Coordinates of C-alpha atoms in Angstrom, one line a residue:
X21 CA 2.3 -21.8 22.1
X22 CA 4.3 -18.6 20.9
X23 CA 4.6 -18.4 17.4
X24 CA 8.1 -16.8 16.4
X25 CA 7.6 -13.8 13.9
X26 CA 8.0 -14.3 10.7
X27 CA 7.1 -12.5 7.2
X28 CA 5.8 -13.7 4.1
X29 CA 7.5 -12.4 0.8
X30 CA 7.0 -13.3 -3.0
X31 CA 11.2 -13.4 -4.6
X32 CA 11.9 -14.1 -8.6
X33 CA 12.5 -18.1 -9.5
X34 CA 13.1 -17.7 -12.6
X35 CA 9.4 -17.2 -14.0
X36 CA 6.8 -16.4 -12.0
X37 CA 7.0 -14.7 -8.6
X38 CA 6.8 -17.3 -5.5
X39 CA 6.0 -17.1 -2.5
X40 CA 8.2 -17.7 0.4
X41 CA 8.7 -17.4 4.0
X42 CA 11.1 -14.6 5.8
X43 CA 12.3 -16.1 9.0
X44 CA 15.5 -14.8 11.3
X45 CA 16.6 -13.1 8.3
X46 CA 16.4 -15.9 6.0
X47 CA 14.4 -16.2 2.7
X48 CA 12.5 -20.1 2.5
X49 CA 10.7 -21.5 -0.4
X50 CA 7.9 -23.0 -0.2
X51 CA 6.8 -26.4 -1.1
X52 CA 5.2 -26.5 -4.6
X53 CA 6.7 -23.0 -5.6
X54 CA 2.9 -21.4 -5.1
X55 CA 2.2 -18.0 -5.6
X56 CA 1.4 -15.3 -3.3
X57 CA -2.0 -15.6 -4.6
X58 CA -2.6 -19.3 -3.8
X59 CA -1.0 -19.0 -0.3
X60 CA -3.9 -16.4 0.3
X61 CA -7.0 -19.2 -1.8
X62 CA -5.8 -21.2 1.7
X63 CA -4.5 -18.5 4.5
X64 CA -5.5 -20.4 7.0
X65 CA -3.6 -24.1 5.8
X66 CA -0.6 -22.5 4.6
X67 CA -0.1 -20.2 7.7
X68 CA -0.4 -23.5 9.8
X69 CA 1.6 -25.6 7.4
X70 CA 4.4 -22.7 7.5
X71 CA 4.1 -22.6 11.3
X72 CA 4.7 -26.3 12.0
X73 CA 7.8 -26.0 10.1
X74 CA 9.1 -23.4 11.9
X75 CA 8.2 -25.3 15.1
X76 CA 9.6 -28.1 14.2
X77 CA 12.6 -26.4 12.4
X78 CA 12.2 -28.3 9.1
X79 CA 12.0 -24.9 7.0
X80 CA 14.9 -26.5 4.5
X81 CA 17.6 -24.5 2.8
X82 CA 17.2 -20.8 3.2
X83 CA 19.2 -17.5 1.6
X84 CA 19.8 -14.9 3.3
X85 CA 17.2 -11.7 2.8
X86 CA 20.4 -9.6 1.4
X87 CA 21.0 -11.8 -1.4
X88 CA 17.6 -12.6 -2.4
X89 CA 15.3 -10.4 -4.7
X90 CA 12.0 -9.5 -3.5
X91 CA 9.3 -8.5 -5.7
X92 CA 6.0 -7.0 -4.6
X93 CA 4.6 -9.3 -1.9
X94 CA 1.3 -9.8 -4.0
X95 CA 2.5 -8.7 -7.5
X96 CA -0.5 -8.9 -8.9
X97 CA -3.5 -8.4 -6.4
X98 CA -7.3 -8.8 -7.5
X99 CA -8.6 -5.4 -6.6
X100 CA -6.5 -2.5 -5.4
X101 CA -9.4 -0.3 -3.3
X102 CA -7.8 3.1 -2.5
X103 CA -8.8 5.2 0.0
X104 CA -8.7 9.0 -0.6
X105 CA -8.9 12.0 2.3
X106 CA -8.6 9.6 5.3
X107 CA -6.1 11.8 7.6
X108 CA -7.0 14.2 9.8
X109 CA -3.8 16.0 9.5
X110 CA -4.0 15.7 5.6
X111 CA -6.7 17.3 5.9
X112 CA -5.6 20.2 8.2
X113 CA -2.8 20.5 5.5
X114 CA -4.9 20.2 1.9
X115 CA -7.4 22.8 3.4
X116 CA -5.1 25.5 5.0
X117 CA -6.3 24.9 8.4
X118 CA -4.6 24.6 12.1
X119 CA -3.0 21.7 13.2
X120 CA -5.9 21.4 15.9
X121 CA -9.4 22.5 13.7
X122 CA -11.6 19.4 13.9
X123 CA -12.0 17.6 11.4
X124 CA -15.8 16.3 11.0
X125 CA -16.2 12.4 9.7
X126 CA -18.3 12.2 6.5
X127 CA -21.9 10.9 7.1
X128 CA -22.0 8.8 4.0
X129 CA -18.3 6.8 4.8
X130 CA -15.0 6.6 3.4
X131 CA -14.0 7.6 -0.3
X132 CA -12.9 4.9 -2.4
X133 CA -11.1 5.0 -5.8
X134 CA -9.6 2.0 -7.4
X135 CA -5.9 2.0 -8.7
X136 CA -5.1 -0.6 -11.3
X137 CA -3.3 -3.5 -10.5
X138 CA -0.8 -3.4 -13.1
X139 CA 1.0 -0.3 -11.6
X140 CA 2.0 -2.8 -8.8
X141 CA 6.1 -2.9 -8.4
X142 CA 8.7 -3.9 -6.1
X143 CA 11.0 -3.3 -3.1
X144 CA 13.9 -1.2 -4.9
X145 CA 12.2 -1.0 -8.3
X146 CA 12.3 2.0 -10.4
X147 CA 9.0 4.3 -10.4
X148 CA 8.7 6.2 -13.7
X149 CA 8.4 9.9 -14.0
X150 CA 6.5 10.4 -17.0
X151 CA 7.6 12.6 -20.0
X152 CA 5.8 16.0 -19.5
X153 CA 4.9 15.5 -15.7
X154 CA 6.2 18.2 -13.0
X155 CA 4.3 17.3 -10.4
X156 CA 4.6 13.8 -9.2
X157 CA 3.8 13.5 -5.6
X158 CA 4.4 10.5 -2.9
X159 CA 2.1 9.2 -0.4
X160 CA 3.1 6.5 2.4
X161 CA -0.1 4.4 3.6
X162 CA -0.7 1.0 5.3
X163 CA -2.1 -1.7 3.6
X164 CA -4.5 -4.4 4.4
X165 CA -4.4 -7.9 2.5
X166 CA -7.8 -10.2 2.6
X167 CA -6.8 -13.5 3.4
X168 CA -10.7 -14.3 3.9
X169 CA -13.6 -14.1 1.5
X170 CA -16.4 -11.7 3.3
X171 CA -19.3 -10.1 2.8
X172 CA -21.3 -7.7 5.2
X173 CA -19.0 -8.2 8.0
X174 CA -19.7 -5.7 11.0
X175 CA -17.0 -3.3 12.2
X176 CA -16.2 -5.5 15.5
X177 CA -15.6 -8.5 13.0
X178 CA -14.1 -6.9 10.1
X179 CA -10.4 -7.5 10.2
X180 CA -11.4 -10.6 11.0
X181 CA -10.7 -11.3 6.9
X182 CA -7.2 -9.9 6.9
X183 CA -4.4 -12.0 6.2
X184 CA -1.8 -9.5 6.9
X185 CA -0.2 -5.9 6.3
X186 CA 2.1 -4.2 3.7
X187 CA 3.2 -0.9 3.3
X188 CA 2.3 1.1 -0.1
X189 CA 3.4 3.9 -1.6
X190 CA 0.4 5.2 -3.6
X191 CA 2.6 7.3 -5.8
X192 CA 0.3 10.2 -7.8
X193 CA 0.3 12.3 -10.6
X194 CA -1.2 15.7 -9.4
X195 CA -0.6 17.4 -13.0
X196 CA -3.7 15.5 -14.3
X197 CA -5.8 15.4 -11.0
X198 CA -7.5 18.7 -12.4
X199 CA -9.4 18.5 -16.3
X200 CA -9.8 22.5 -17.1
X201 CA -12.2 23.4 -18.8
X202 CA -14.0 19.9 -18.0
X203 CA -16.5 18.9 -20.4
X204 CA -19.6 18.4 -17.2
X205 CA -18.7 19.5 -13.4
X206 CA -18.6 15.9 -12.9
X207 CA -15.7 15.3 -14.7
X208 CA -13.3 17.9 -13.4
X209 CA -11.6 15.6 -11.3
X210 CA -10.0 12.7 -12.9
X211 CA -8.7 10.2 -10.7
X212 CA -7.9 7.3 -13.4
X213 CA -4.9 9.9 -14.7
X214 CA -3.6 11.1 -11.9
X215 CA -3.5 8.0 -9.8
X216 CA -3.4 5.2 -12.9
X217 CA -0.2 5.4 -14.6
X218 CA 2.6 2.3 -14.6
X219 CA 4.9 2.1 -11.7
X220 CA 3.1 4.3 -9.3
X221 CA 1.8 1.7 -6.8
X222 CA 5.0 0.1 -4.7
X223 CA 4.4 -2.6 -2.7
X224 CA 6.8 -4.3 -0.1
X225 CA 8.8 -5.7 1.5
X226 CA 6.8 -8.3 2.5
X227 CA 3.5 -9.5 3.7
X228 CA 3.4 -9.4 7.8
X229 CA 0.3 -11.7 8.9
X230 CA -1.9 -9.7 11.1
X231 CA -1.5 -12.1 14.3
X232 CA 2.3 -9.7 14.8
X233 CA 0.0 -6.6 14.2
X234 CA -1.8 -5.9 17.1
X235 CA -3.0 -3.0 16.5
X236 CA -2.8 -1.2 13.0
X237 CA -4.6 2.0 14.0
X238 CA -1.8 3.1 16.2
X239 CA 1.7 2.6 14.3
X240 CA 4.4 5.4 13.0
X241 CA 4.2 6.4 9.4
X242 CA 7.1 8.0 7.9
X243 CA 8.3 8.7 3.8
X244 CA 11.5 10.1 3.5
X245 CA 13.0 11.5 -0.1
X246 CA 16.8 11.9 -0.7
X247 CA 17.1 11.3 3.6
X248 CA 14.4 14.1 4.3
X249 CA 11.3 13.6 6.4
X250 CA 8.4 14.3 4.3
X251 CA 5.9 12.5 6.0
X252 CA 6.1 11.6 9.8
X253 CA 2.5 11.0 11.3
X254 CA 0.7 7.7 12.7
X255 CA -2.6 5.7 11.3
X256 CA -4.2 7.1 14.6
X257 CA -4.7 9.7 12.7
X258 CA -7.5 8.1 10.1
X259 CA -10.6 9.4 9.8
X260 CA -12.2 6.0 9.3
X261 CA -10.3 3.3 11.0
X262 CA -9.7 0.2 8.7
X263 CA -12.4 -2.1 10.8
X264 CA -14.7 1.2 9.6
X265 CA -13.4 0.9 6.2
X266 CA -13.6 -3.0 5.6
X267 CA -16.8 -3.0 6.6
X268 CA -17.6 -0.4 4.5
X269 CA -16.2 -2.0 1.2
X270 CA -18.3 -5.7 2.6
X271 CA -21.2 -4.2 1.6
X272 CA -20.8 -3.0 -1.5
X273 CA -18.6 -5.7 -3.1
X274 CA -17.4 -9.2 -2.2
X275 CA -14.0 -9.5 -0.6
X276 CA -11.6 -11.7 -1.8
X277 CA -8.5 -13.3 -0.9
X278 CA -5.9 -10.9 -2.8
X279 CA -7.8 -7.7 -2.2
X280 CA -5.5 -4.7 -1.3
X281 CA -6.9 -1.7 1.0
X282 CA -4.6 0.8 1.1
X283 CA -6.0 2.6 3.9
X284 CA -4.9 7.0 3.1
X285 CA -1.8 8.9 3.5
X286 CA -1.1 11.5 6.0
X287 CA 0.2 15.1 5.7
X288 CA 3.4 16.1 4.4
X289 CA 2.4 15.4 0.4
X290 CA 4.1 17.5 -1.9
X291 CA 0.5 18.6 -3.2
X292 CA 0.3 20.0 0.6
X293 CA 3.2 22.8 0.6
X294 CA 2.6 25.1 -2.3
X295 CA 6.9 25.4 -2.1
X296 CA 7.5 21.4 -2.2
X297 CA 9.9 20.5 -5.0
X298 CA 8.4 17.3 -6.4
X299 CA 9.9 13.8 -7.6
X300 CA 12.5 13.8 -10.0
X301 CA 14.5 11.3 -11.4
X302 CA 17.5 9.5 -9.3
X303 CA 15.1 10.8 -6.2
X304 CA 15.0 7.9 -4.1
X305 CA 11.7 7.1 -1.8
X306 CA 11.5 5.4 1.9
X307 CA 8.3 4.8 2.9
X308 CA 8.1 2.8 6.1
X309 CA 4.5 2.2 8.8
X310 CA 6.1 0.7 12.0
X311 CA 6.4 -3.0 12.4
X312 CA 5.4 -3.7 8.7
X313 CA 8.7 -2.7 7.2
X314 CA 10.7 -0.4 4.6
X315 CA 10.2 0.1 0.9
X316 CA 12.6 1.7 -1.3
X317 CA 12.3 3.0 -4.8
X318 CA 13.6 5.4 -7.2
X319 CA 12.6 7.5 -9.6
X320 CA 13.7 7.1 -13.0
X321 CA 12.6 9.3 -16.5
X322 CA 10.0 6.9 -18.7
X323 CA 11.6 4.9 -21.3
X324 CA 9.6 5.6 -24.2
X325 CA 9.3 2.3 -26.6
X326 CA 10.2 3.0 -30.3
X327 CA 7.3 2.2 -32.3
X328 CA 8.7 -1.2 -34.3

C-alpha cells in the first residue's frame, strides 16, 4: 500500500508544545495531546496509528498550516550532537584552497561537539544577536532525529534508528570561537561560546519521517539572508555520510529516541569570505535542504533583563 506523505510538526496548545500531524496542508492533533518526545518513546505505534487514520480518513478536525503556529518540531531534544568540518567544499573555502583540491577523510572519524538544547527555537522565531557580537555567522545543515534506541549499529544498518529529518540552522558566534592569549594550547578554541548561546539553534518546520527521504546524502542545501544566496551546495558533499556518522556516535554513546544529529554545513559561511557582512538585526534567514522544508528566522538585538 502507498502511504500519502505527510509531516509531523509540534504547534502551541496553550501549554506545552504537541505534537501533530501535517497532512494536504492541514495541521491534525493528535489523540492525547502527546508531545513530540512521546510520539518518538513509540515511533513505530504512533507512525502506524497516524497512518491508519489517514487511510481511513478519520484524521478529525484539522487547521490549515497558515493559521497554525509551529514551534520547533522537537523543542526540546535529549542530546543535540553537532557535527563540525563535514563539507568538502567548506573545507575548500575555510582553508583557501580550489574548488577541486581533495579533500582527505580523517582516519580517526567525524568531529563532534554538542550544542545545548535550550538554544532550540522555532519556525519564524527571533534569533538574538547578542550585545557586543559583530560576527554572528549562519550555517544551514540537515538533521537526523532517532526514533530508535541503538547501540553499535554498523554503517549498512545505521539509519536504521532514524525516525525522520529536519532542517537546522546551527547559528554561531565566531567572535568567541578564538580565546587569545589562551591559558593551555588546548583551550584556544572554545566551542561552548561560540556555538552555546540562546536562540542559535532553529529547528523546523516539521519532522519528515525518513520512509519520504530516500536518500538524504543527495538533496539541495540552500540559506538565503535578506533574498541572497549564501549557501547553495548539496549533502553529497559530506565528508562522512550520516550512516558513517550514526554509526560513529553508536559506539561511543547510547542513542535515544529524541537525539538530534545535525550532520555539517557547507560553504558559503560568513566565517568563509573575509568581506562577508555578518547577521544583524531585522536580517531575516532561509535555510531550506530539499524535500525536508523551509525555516525562517530573524535576527533581533538581545533584550537584556533588568536585574529586579
Amino acid at each position: 500500500m502507498t502511504i500519502p506523505r505527510y509531516v509531523l510538526a509540534s504547534m502551541e496548545s496553550g501549554g506545552s508544545p504537541e505534537a501533530a500531524v501535517v497532512y494536504d496542508d492541514t495541521v491534525y492533533g493528535l489523540p492525547g495531546g502527546p508531545s513530540m518526545r512521546t510520539v518518538l518513546d513509540d515511533w513505530p505505534g504512533w507512525t502506524g496509528q497516524i497512518e491508519s487514520a489517514i487511510g481511513a480518513g478519520r484524521l478529525g478536525r484539522g487547521v490549515p498550516v497558515r493559521d497554525v503556529q509551529l514551534t520547533a518540531p522537537l523543542p526540546e531534544p535529549r542530546n543535540l550532537y553537532m557535527c563540525g568540518a563535514n563539507y568538502a567544499d567548506h573545507a575548500r573555502e575555510m582553508r583557501g584552497l580550489a574548488r577541486d583540491a581533495p579533500i582527505a577523510r580523517p582516519l580517526h572519524g567525524p568531529f563532534f561537539f554538542l550544542k545545548p538544547t535550550s538554544t532550540v527555537v522555532g519556525p519564524d522565531s527571533a534569533v538574538a544577536l547578542p550585545h557586543g557580537i559583530e560576527r554572528l555567522d549562519w550555517e544551514v545543515e540537515l538533521a537526523a532525529v532517532i526514533g530508535t534506541s541503538a547501540r553499535n549499529l554498523p554503517e549498512q544498518h545505521a539509519l536504521d534508528c532514524v525516525a525522520g529529518y529536519t532542517v537546522i540552522n546551527d547559528v554561531s558566534v565566531r567572535d568567541r570561537f578564538k580565546r587569545e592569549p589562551a591559558p593551555e594550547p588546548p583551550m584556544a578554541f572554545d566551542w561552548f561560546t561560540q556555538k552555546g548561546w540562546a536562540t542559535t539553534c532553529p529547528m523546523g518546520p516539521w519532522l519528515v519521517p525518513s520512509k519520504f527521504c530516500a536518500n538524504p546524502g543527495d538533496l539541495k542545501m540552500t540559506l538565503m539572508v535578506n533574498g541572497l544566496v549564501k549557501q547553495n551546495s548539496t549533502t553529497a558533499e559530506m565528508i562522512f555520510d550520516l550512516k558513517a556518522q550514526i554509526a560513529f556516535l553508536s559506539r561511543i554513546v547510547q542513542l535515544l529516541p529524541g537525539d538530534v544529529i545535525a550532520t555539517g554545513t557547507p560553504a558559503g559561511v560568513g566565517a568563509g569570505d573575509k568581506n562577508s557582512r555578518y547577521l544583524q538585526p531585522g536580517d531575516e534567514m532561509v535555510a531550506e535542504v530539499e524535500g525536508i522544508g523551509t525555516l525562517r528566522n530573524r535576527i533581533e538585538r538581545e533584550q537584556l533583563n533588568a536585574a529586579g
